[in-house]
PDB file of C-alpha atoms in Angstrom:
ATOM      1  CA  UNK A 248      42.747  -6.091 -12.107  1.00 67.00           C
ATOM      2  CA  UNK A 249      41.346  -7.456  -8.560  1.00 69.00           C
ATOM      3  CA  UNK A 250      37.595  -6.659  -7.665  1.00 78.00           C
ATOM      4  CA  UNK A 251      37.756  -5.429  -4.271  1.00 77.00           C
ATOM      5  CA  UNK A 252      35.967  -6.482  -1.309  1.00 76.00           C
ATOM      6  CA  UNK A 253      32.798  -5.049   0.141  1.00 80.00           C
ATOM      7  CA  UNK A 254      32.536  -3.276   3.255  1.00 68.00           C
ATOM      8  CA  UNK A 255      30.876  -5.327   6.287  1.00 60.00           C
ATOM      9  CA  UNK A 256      29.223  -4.261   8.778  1.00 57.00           C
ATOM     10  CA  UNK A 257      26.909  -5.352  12.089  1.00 48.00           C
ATOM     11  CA  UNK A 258      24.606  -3.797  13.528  1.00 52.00           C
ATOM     12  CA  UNK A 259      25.508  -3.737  17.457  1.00 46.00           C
ATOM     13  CA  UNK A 260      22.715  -5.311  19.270  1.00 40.00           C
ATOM     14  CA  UNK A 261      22.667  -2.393  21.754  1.00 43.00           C
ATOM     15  CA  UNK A 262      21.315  -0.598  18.923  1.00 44.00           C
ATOM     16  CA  UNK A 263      17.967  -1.438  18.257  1.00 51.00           C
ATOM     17  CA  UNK A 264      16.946  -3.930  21.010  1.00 52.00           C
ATOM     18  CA  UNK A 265      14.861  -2.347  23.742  1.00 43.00           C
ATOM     19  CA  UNK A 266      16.666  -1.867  27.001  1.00 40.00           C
ATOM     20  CA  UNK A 267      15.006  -3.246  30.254  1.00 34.00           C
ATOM     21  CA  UNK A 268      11.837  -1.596  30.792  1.00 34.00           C
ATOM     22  CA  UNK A 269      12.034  -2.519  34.536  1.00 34.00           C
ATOM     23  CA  UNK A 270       9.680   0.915  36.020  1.00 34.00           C
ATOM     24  CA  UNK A 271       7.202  -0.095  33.439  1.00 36.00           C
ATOM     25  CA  UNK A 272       6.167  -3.577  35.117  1.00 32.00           C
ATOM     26  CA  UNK A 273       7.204  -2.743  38.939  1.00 28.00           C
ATOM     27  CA  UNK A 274       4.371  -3.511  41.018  1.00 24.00           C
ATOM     28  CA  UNK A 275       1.810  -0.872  42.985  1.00 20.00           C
ATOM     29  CA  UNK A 276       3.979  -0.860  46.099  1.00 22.00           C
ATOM     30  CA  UNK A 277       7.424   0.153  44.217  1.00 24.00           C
ATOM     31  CA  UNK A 278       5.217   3.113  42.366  1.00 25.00           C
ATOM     32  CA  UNK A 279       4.612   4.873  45.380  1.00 25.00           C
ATOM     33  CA  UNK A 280       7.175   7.380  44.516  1.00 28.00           C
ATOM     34  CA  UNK A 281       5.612   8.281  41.029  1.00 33.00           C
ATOM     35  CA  UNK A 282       3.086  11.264  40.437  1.00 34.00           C
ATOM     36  CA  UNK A 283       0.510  10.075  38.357  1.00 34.00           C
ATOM     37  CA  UNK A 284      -2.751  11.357  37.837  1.00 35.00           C
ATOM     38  CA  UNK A 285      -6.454   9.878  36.216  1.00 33.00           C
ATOM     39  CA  UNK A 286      -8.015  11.956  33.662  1.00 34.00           C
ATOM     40  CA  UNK A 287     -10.787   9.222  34.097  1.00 33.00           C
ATOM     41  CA  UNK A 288     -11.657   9.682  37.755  1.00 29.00           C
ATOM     42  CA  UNK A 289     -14.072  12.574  39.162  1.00 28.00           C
ATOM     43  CA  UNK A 290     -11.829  13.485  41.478  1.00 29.00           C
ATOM     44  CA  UNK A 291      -8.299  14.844  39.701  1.00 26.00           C
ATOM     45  CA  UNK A 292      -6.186  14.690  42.550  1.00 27.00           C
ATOM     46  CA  UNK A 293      -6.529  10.633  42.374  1.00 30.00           C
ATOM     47  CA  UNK A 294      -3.104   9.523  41.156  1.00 43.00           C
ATOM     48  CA  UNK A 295      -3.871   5.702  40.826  1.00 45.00           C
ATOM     49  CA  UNK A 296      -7.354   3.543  39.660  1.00 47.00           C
ATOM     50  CA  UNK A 297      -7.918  -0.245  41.285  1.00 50.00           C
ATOM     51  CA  UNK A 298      -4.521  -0.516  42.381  1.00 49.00           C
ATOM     52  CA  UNK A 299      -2.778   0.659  39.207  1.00 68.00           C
ATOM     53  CA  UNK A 300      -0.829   3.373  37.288  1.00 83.00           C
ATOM     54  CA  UNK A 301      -3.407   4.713  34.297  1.00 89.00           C
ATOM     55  CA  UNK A 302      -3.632   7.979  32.986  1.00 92.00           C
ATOM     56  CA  UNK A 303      -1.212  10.595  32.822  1.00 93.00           C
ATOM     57  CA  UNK A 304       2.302  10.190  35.299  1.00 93.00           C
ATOM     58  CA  UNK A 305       6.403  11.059  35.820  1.00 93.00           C
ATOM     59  CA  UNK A 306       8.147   7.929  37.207  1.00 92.00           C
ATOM     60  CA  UNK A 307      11.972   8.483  38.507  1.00 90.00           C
ATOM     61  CA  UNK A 308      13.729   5.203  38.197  1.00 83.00           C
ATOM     62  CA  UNK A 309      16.944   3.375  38.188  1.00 75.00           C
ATOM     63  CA  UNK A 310      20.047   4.793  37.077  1.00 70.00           C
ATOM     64  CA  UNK A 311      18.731   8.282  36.605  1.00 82.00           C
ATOM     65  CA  UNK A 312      15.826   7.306  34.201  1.00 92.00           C
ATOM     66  CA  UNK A 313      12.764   9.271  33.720  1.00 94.00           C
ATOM     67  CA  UNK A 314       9.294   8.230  32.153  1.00 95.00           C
ATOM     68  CA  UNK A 315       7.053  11.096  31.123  1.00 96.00           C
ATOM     69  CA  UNK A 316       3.672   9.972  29.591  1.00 97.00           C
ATOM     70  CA  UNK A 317       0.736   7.838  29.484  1.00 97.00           C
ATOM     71  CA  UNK A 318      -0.403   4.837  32.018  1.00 95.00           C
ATOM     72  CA  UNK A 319      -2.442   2.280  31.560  1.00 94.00           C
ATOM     73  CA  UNK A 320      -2.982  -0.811  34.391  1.00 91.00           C
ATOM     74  CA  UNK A 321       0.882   0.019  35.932  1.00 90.00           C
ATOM     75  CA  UNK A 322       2.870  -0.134  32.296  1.00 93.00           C
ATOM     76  CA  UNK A 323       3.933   2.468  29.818  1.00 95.00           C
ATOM     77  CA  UNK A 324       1.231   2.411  27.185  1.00 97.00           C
ATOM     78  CA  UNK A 325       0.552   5.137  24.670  1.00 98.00           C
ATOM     79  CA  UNK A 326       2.904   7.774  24.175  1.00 98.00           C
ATOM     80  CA  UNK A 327       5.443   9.113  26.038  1.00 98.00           C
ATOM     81  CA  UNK A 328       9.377  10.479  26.378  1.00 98.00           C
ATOM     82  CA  UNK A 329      12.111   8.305  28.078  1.00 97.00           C
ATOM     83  CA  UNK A 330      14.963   9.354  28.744  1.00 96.00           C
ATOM     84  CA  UNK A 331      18.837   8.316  30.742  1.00 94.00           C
ATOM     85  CA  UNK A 332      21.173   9.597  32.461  1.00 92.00           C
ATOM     86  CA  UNK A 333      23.957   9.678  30.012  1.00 92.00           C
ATOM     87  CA  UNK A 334      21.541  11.017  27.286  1.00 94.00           C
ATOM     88  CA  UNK A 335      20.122   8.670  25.157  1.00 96.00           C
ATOM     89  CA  UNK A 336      16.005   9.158  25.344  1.00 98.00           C
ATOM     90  CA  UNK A 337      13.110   7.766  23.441  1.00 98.00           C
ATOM     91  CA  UNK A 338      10.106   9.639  22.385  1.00 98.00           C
ATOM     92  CA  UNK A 339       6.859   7.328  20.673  1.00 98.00           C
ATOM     93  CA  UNK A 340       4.424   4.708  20.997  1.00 98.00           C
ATOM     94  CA  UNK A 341       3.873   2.037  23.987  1.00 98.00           C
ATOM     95  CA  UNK A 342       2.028  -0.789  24.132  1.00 98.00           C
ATOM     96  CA  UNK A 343       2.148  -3.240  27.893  1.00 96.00           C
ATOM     97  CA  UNK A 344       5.284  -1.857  29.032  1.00 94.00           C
ATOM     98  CA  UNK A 345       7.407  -1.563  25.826  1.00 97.00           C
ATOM     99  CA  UNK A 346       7.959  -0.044  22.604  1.00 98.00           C
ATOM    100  CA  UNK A 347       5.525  -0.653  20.548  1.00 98.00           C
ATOM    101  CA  UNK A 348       4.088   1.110  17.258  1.00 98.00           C
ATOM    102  CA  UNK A 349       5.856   4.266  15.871  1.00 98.00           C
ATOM    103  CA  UNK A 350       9.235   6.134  17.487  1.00 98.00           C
ATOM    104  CA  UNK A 351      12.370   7.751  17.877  1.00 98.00           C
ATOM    105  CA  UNK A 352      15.630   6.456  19.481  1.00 98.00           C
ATOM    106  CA  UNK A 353      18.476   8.589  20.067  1.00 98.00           C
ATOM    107  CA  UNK A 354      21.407   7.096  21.889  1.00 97.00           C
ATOM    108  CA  UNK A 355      24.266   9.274  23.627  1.00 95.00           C
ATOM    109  CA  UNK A 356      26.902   8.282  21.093  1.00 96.00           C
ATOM    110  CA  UNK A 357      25.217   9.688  18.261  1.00 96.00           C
ATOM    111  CA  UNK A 358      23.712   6.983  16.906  1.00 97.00           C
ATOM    112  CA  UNK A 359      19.764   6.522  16.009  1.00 98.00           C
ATOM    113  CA  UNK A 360      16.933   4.757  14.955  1.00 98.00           C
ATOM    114  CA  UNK A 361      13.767   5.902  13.414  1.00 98.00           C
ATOM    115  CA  UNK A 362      10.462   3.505  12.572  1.00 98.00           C
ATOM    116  CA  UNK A 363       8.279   1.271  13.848  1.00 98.00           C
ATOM    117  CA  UNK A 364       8.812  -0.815  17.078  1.00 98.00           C
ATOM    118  CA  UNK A 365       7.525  -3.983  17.967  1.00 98.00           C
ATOM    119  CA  UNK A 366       7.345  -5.625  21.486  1.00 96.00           C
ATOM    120  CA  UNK A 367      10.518  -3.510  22.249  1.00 96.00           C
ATOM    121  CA  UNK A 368      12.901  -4.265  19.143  1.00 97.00           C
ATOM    122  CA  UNK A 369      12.895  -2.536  16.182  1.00 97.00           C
ATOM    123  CA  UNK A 370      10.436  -4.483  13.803  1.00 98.00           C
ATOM    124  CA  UNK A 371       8.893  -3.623  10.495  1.00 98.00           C
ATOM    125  CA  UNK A 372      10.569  -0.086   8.287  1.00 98.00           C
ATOM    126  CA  UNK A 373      12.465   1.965   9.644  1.00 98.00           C
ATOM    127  CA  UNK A 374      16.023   4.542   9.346  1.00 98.00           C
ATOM    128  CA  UNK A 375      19.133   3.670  11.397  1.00 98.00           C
ATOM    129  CA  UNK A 376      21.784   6.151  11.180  1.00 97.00           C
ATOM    130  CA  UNK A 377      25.212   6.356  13.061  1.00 97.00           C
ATOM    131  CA  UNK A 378      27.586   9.241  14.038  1.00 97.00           C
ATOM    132  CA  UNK A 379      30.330   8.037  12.102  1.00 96.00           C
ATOM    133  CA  UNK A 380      28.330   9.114   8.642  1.00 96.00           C
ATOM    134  CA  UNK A 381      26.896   5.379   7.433  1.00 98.00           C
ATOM    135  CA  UNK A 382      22.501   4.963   7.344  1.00 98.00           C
ATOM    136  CA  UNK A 383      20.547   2.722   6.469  1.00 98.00           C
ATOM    137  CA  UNK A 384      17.180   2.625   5.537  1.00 98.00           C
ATOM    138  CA  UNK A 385      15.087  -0.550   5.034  1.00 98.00           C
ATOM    139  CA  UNK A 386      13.274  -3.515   7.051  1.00 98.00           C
ATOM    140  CA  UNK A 387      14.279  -4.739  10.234  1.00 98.00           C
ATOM    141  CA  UNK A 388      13.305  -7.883  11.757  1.00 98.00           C
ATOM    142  CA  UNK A 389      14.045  -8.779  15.802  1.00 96.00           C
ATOM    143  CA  UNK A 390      16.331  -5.776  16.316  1.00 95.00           C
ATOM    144  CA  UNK A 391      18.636  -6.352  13.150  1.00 97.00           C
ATOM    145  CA  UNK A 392      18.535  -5.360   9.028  1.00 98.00           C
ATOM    146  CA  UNK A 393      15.945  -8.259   7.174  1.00 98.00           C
ATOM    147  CA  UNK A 394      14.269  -7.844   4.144  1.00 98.00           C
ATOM    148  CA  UNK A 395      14.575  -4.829   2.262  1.00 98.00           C
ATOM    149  CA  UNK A 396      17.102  -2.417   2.565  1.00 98.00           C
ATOM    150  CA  UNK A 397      19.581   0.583   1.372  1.00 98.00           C
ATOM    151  CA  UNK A 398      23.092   1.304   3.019  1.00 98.00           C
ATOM    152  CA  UNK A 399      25.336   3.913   2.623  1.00 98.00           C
ATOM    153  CA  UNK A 400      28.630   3.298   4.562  1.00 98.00           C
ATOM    154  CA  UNK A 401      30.776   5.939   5.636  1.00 97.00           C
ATOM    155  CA  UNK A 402      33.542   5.105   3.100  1.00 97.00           C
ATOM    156  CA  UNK A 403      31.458   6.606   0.372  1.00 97.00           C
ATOM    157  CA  UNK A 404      30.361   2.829  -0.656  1.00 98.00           C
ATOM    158  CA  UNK A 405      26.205   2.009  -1.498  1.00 98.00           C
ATOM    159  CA  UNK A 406      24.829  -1.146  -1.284  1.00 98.00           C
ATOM    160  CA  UNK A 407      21.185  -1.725  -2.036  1.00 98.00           C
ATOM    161  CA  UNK A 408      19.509  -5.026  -2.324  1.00 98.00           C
ATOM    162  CA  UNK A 409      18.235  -7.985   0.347  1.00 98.00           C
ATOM    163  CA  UNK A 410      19.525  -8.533   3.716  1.00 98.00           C
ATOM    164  CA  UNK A 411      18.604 -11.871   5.881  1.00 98.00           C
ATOM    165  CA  UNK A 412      20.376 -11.961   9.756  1.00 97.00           C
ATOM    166  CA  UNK A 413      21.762  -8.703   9.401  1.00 97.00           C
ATOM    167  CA  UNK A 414      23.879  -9.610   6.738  1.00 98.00           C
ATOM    168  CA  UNK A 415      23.885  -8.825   2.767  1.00 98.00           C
ATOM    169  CA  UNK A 416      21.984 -12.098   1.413  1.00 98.00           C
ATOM    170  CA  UNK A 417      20.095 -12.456  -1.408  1.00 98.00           C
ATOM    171  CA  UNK A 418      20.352 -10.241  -4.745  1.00 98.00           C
ATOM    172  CA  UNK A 419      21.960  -6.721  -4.774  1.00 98.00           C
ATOM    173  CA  UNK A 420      23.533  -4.301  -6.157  1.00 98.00           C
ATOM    174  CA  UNK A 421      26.884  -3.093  -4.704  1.00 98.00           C
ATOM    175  CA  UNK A 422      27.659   0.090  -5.891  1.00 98.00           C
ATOM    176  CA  UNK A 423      31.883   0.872  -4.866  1.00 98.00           C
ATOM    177  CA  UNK A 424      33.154   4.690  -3.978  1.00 98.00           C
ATOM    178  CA  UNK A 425      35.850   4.278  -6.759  1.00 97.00           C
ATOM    179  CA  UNK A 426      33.297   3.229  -9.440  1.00 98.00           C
ATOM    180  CA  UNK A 427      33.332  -0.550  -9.262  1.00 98.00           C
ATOM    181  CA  UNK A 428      30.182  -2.268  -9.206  1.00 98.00           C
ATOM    182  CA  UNK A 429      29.169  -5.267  -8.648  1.00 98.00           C
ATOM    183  CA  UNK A 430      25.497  -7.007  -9.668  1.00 98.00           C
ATOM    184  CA  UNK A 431      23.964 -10.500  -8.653  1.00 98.00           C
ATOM    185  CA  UNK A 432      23.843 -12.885  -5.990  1.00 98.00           C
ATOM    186  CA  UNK A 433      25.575 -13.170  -2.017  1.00 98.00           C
ATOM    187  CA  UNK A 434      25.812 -14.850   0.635  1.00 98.00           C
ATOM    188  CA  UNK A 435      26.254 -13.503   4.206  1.00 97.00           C
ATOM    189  CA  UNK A 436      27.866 -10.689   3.549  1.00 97.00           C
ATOM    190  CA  UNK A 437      29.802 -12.094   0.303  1.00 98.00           C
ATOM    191  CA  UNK A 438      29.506 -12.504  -3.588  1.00 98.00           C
ATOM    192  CA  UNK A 439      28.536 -15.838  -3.818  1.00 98.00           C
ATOM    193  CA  UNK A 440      26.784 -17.477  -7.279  1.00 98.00           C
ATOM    194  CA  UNK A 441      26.576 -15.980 -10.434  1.00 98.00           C
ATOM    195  CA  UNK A 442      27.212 -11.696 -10.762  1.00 98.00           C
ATOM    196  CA  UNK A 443      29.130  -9.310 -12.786  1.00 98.00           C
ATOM    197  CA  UNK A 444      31.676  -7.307 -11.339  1.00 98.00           C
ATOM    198  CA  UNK A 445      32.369  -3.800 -13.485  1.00 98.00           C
ATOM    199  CA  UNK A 446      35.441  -2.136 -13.000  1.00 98.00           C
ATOM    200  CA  UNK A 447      35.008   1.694 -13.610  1.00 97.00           C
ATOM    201  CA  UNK A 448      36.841   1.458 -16.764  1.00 97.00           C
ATOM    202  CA  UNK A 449      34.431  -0.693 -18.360  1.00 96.00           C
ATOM    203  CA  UNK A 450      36.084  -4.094 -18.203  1.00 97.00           C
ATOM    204  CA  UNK A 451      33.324  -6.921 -16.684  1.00 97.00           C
ATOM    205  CA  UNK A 452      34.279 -10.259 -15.069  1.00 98.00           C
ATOM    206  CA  UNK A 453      30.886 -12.155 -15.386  1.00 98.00           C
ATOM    207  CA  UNK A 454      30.559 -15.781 -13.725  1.00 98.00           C
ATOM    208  CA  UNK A 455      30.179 -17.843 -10.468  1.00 98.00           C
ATOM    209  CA  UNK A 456      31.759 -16.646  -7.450  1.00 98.00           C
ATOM    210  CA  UNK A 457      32.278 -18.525  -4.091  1.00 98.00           C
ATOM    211  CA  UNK A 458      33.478 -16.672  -1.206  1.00 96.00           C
ATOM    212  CA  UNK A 459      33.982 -13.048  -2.849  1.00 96.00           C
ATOM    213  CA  UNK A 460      36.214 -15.192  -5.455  1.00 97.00           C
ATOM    214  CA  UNK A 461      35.540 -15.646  -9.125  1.00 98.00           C
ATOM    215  CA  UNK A 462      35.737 -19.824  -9.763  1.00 97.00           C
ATOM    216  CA  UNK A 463      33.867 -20.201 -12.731  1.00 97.00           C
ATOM    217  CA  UNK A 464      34.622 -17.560 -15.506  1.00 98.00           C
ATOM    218  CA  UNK A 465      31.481 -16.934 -17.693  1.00 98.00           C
ATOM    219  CA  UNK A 466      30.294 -14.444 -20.555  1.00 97.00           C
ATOM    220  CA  UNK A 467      27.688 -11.464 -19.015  1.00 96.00           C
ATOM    221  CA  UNK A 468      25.267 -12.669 -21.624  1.00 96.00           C
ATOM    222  CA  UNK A 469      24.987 -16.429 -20.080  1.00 97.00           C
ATOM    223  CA  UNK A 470      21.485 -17.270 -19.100  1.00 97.00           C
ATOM    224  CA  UNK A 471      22.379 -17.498 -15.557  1.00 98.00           C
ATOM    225  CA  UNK A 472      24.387 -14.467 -15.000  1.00 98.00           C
ATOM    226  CA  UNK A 473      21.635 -12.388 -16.519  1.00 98.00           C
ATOM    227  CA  UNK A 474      19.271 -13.923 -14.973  1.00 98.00           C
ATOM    228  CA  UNK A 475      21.233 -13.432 -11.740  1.00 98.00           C
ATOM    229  CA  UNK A 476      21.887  -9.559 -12.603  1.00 98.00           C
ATOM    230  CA  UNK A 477      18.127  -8.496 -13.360  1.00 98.00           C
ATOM    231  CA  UNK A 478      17.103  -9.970  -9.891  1.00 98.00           C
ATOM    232  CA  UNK A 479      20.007  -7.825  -8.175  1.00 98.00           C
ATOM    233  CA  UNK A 480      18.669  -4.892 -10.004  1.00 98.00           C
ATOM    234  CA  UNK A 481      15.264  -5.154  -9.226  1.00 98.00           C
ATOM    235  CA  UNK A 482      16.064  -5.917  -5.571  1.00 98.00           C
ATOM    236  CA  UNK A 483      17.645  -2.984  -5.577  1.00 98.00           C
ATOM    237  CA  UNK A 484      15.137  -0.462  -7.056  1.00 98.00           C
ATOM    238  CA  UNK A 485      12.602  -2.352  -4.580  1.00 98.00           C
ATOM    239  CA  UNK A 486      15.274  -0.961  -2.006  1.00 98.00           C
ATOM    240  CA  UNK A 487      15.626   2.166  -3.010  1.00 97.00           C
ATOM    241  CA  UNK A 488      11.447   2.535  -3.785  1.00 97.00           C
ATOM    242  CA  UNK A 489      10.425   1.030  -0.344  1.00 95.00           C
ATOM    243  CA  UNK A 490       7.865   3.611   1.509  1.00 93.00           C
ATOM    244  CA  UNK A 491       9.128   5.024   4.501  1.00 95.00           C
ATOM    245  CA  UNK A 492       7.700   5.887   7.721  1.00 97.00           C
ATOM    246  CA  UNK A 493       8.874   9.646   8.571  1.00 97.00           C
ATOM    247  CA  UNK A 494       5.113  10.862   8.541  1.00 97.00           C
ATOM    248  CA  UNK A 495       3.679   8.269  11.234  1.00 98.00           C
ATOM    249  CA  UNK A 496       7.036   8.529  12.734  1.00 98.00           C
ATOM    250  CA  UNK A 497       6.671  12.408  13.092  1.00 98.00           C
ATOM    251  CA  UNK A 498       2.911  12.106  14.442  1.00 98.00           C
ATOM    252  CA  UNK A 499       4.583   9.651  17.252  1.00 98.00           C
ATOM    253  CA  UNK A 500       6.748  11.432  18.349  1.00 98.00           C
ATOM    254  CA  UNK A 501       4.246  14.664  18.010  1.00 98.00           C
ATOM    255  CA  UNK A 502       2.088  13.008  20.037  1.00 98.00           C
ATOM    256  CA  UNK A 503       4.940  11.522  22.915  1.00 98.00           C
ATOM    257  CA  UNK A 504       5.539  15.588  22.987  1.00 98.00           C
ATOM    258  CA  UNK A 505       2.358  16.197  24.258  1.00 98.00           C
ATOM    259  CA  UNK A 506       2.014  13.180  26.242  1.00 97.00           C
ATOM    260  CA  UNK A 507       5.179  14.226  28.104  1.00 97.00           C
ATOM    261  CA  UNK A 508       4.031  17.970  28.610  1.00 96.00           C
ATOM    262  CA  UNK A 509       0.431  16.572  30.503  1.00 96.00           C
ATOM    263  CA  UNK A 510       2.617  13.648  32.441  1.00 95.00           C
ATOM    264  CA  UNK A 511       4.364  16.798  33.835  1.00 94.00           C
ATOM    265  CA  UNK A 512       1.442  19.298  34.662  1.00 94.00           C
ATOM    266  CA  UNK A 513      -0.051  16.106  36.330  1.00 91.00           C
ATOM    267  CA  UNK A 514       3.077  15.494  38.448  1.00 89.00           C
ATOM    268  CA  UNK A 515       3.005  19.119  39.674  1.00 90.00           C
ATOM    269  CA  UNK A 516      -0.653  18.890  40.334  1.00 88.00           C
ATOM    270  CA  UNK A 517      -0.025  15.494  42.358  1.00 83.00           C
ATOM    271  CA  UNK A 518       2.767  17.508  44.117  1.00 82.00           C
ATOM    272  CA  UNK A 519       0.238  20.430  45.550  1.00 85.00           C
ATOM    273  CA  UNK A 520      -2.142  18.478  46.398  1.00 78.00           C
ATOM    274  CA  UNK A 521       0.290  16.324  48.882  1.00 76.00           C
ATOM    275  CA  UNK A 522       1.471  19.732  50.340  1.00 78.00           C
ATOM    276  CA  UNK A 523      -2.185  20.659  50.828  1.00 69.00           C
ATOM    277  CA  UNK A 524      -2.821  17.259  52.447  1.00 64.00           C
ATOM    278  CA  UNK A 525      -4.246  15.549  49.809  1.00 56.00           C
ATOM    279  CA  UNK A 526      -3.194  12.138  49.369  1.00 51.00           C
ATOM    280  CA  UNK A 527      -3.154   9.771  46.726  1.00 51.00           C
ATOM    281  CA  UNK A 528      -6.554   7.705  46.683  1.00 49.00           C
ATOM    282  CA  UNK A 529      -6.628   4.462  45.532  1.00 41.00           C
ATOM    283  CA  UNK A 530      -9.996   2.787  44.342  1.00 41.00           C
ATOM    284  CA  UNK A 531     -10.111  -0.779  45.877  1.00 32.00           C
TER     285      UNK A 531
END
């Protein structure tokens, strides 16, 4: 009986990294076409403070983008909603100009990720799911899956255990959609040192593998192999156990919401006040 082969996957780097944030870090003079507005500043109708964005503003930019939310010095920082032409839009935390903190990704294929940003990659625990079915849930490091982490592909197969460079490393449990499992140690994305493979009937093949292959046949109660198989286990239920992140998620993108909603009533406000004659001010 052959042990079959688990399913690999990559997470595109489209995915999680942050696109260009190029409206967030254009100067004063490219801004002119935003509609911002300074809770801050006596006078409301001000839209920018010392030569900067801050407060509440809309920005239009490239490619049919839109920014709704907060301002602070010329950058995106706080909450807000952005959002692209072709329908993928972001709703959470800023910090200088990029993602930063808690939020919500949705891309036009389907796709999405849900957790905590950093510097405009997904950093730190968080939920990636994709149209085709598959999700996982875990730690991300720089954009891909490191630490941590629980997948469930769209085949029906479960893998829980460590992941290093976005590949299955470490000690796991691989749990097969016909019953086979397989517990111990791998390699970039392969069974590699000592494990057990368990066919659903029962029957275990216990030893060291090397490249997905069985090389060294050995009995499941060798020191090694058990040895091997409790650490698989236990990364797993550390997997499966992590804490998640849908509550500070959820206040993000509560908060981005709202954000969004005061960007717009200032935009309209900015917009009356130029058809009344009332220009933007800028403090100097």
């Amino acid at each position: 009986m052959e042990t079959q082969k688990p399913k690999l996957t990559r997470t595109p780097s489209s995915l999680l990294r942050s696109p260009t944030l190029r409206s967030s870090t254009h100067s004063l003079s490219s801004l002119t076409s935003s509609t911002l507005k300074s809770p801050t500043l006596k006078r409301p109708e001000r839209e920018f403070h010392k030569g900067s964005c801050n407060g509440s503003g809309v920005y239009n930019f490239f490619a049919k983008g839109r920014y709704e939310g907060d301002w602070v010095d010329g950058k995106y920082d706080g909450y807000g909603i952005e959002s692209w032409a072709k329908g993928s839009r972001y709703r959470g935390q800023y910090r200088n100009g990029l993602r930063h903190g808690f939020g919500v990704y949705k891309f036009f294929n389907g796709d999405s990720y849900a957790g905590e940003w950093v510097s405009g990659h997904s950093h730190g625990s968080g939920v990636q799911s994709c149209a085709d079915g598959s999700c996982y849930v875990g730690e991300f490091k720089g954009a891909i899956k490191h630490g941590l982490g629980y997948y469930h592909f769209r085949n029906g197969d479960r893998y829980a255990g460590e992941y290093f460079g976005d590949k299955i490393h470490g000690f796991g449990v691989y749990h097969f959609a016909n019953g086979h499992c397989y517990e111990g140690s791998w390699h970039e994305g392969r069974r590699q040192g000592f494990g057990t493979y368990t066919f659903r009937n029962g029957e275990m093949r216990s030893g060291e593998w090397d490249c997905g292959v069985l090389k060294n046949p050995l009995s499941p109660s060798n020191h090694s192999i058990q040895r091997s198989v409790q650490a698989a286990r236990k990364a797993a239920e550390n997997a499966v156990l992590a804490p998640r992140v849908d509550e500070q998620v959820n206040r993000a993108v509560s908060a981005a919401n709202r954000a969004a909603t005061a960007a717009r009533v200032a935009a309209i406000k900015a917009v009356q006040n130029r058809m009344d004659g009332k220009f933007c001010h800028t403090d100097v």
